[in-house]
Coordinates of N, CA and C in Angstrom, one line a residue:
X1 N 7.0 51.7 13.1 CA 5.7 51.0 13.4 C 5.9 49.5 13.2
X2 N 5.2 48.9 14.5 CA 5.6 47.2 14.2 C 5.3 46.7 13.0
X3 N 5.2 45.5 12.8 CA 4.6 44.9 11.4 C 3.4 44.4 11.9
X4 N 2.4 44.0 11.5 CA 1.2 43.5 11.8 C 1.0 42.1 10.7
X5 N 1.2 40.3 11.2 CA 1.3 39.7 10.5 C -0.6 39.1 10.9
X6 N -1.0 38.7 9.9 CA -2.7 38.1 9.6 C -2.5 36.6 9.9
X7 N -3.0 35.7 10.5 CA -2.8 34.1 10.6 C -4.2 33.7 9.6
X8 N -3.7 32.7 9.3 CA -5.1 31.8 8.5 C -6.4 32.0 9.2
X9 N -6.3 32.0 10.4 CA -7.8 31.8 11.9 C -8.1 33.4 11.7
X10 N -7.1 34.3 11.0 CA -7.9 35.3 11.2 C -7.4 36.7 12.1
X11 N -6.4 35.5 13.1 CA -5.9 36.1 14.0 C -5.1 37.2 13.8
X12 N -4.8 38.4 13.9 CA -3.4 39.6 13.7 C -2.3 39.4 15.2
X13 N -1.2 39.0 15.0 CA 0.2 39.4 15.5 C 0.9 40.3 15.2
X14 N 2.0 40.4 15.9 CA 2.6 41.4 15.5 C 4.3 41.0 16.6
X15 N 5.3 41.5 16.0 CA 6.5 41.7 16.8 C 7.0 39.6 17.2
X16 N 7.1 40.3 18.4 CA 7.7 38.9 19.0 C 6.1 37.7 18.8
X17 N 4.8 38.1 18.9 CA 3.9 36.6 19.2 C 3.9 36.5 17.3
X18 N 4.2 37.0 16.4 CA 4.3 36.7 14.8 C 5.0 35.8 14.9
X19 N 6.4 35.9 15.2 CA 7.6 35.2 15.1 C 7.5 34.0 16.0
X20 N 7.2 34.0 16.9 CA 7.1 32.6 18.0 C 5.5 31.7 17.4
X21 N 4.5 32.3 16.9 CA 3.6 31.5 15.6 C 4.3 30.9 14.4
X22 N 5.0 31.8 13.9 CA 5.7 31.3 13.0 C 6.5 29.9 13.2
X23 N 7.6 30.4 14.5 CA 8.6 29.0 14.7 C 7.6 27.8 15.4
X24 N 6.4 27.6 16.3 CA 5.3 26.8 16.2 C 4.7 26.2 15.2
X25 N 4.1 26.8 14.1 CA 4.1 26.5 12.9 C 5.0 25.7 12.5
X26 N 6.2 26.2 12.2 CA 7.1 25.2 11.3 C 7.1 23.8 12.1
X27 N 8.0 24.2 13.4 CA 7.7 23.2 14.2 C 6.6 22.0 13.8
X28 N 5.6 22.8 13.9 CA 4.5 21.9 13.7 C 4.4 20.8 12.0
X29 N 4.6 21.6 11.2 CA 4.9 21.5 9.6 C 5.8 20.1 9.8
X30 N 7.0 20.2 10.3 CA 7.9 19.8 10.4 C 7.4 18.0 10.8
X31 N 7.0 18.0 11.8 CA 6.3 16.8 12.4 C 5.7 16.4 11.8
X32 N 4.9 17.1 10.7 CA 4.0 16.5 10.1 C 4.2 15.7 8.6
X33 N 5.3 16.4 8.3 CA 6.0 16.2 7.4 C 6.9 14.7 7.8
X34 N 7.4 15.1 8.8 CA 8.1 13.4 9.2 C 7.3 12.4 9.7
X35 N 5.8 12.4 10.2 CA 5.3 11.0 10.3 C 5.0 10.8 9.0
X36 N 4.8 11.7 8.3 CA 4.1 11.2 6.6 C 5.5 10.7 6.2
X37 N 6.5 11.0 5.8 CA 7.5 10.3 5.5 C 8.0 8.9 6.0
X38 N 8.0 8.5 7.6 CA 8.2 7.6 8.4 C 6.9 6.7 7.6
X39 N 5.9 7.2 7.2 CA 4.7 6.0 6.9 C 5.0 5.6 5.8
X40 N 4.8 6.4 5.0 CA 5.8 6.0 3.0 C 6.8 4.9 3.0
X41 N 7.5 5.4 4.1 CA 8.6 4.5 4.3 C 8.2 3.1 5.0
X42 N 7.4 3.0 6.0 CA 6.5 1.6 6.3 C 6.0 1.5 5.1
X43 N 5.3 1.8 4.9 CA 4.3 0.9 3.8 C 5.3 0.4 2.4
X44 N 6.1 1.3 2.2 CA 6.7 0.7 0.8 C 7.5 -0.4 1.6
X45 N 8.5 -0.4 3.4 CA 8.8 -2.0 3.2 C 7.2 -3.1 3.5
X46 N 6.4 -2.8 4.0 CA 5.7 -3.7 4.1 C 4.6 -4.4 2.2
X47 N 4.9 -3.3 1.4 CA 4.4 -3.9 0.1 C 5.5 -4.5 -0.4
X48 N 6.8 -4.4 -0.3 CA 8.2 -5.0 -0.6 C 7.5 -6.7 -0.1
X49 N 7.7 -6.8 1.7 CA 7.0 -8.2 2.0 C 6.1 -8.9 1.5
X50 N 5.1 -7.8 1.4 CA 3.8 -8.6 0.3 C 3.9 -9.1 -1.0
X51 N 4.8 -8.5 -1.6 CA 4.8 -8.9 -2.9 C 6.2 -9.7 -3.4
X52 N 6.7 -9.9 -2.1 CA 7.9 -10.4 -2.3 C 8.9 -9.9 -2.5
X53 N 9.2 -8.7 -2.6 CA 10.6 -8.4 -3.0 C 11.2 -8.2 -2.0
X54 N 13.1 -8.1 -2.4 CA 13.7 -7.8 -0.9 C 14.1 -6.6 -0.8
X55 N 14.9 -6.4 -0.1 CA 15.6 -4.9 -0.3 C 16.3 -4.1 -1.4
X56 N 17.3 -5.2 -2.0 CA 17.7 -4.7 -3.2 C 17.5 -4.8 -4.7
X57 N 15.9 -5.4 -4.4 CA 14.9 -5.3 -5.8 C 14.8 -4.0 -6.3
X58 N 14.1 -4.0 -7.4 CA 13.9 -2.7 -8.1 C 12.9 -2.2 -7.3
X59 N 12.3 -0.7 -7.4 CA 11.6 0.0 -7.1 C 10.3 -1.1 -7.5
X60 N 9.0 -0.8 -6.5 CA 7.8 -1.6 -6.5 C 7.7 -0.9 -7.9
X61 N 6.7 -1.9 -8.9 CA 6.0 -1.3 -9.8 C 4.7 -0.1 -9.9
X62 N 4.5 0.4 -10.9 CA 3.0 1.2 -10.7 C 2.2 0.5 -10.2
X63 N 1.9 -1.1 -10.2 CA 0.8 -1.6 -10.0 C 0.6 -2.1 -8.6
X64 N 2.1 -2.2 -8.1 CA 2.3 -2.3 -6.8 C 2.4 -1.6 -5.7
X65 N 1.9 -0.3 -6.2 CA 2.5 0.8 -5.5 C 0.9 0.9 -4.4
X66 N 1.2 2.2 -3.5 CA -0.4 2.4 -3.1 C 0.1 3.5 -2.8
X67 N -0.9 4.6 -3.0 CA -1.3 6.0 -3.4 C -2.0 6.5 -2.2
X68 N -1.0 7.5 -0.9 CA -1.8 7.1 0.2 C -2.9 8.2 0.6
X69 N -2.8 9.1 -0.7 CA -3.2 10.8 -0.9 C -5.0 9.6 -1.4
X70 N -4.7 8.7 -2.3 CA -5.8 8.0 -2.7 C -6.8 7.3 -1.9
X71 N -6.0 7.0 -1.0 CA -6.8 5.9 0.2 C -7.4 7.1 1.2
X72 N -6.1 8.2 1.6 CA -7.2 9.3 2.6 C -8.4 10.3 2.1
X73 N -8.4 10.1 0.4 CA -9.6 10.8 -0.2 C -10.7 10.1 0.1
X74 N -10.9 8.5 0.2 CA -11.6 7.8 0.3 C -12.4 7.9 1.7
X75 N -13.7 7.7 2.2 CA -14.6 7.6 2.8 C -14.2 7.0 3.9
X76 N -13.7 7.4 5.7 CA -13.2 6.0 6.4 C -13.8 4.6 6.3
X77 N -15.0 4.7 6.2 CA -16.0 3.5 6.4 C -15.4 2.6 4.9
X78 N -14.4 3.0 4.0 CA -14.3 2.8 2.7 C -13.0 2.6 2.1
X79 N -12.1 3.2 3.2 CA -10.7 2.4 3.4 C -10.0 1.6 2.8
X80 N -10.3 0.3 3.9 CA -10.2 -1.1 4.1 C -10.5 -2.2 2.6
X81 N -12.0 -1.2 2.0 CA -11.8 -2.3 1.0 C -11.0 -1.7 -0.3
X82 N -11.0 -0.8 -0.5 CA -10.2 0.4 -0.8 C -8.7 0.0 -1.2
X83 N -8.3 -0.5 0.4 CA -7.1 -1.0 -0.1 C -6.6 -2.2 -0.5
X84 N -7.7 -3.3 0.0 CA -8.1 -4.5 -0.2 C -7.8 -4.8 -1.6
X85 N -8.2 -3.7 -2.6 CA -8.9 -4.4 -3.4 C -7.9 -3.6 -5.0
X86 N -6.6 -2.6 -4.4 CA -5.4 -2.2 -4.8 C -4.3 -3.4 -4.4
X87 N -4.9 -3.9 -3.3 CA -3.6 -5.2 -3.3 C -3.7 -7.0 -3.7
X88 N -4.9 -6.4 -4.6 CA -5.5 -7.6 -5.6 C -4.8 -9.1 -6.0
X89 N -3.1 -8.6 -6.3 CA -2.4 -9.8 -7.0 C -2.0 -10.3 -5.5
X90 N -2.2 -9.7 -4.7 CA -1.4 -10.6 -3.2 C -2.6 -11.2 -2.9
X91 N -1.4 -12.9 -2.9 CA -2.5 -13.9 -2.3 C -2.8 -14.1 -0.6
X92 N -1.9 -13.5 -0.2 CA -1.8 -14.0 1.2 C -2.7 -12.8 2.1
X93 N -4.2 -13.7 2.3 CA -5.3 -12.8 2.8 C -4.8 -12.1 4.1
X94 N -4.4 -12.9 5.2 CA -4.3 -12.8 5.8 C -3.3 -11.8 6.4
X95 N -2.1 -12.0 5.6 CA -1.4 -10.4 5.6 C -1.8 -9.5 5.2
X96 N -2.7 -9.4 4.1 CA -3.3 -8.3 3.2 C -4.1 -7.5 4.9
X97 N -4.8 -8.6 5.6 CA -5.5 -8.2 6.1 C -5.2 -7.6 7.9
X98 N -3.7 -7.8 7.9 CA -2.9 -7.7 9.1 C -2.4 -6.0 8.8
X99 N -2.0 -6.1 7.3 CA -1.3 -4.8 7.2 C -2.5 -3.6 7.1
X100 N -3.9 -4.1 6.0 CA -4.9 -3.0 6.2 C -5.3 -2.3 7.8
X101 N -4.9 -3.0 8.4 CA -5.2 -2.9 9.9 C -4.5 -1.9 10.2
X102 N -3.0 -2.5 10.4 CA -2.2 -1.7 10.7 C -2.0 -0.3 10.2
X103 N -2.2 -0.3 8.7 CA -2.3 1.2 7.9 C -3.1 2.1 7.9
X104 N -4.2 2.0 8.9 CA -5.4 2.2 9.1 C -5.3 3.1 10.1
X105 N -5.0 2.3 11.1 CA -4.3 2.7 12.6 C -3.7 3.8 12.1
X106 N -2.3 3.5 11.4 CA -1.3 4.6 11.3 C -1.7 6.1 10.5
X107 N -2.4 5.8 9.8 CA -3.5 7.0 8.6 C -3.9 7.6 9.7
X108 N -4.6 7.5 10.9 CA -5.4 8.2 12.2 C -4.2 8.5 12.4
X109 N -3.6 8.3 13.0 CA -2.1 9.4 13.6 C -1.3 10.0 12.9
X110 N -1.2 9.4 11.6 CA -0.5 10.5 10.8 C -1.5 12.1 10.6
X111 N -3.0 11.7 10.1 CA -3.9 12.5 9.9 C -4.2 13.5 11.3
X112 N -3.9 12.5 12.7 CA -3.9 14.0 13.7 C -2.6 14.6 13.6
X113 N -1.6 14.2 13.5 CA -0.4 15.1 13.5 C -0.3 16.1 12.4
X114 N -1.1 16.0 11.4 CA -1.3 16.9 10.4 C -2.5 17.8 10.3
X115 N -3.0 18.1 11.4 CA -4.1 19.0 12.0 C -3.9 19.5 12.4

């Protein structure tokens, strides 16, 4: 008797369409997993810039850090100042306010690739 696998939606497979859900799935996991990584990795060099450090400084501090699980719990409309206001000791507004842009942007694409 085949196996009969349940999907989250509810849906039952079975045989070969379980297995080709499955390899989709990961597939999918997989992508999602690498733009979130690809972003971690922007943002920690772009808070390196902001705060000055170069490449072979120590790790940013706790205070320097930004929490990106923190910022997407946050309200979109609530963001921006959100993160505005986590990059407090940087004087330079105008980067502050080039990168919130840009991490903004990239949060919407990372967040559809993870859907």
């Amino acid at each position: 008797m085949p196996k009969e696998v349940v999907f989250a939606g509810g849906a039952a497979a079975s045989g070969k369409e379980a297995s080709a859900k499955a390899i989709q799935t990961g597939r999918y996991d997989r992508k999602a997993i690498k733009a979130r990584i690809d972003l971690e990795e922007w943002v920690d060099g772009e808070l390196r810039t902001l705060y000055g450090l170069g490449e072979d400084d120590d790790d940013l501090s706790s205070s320097q850090e930004l929490d990106l699980d923190l910022v997407l719990d946050e309200d979109a409309d609530d963001r921006a100042i959100f993160i505005k206001n986590m990059l407090g000791s940087v004087k330079d507004q105008a980067a502050i306010d080039a990168f919130v842009t840009e991490l903004l942007v990239r949060l919407k694409t990372v967040k559809a690739n993870g859907k």
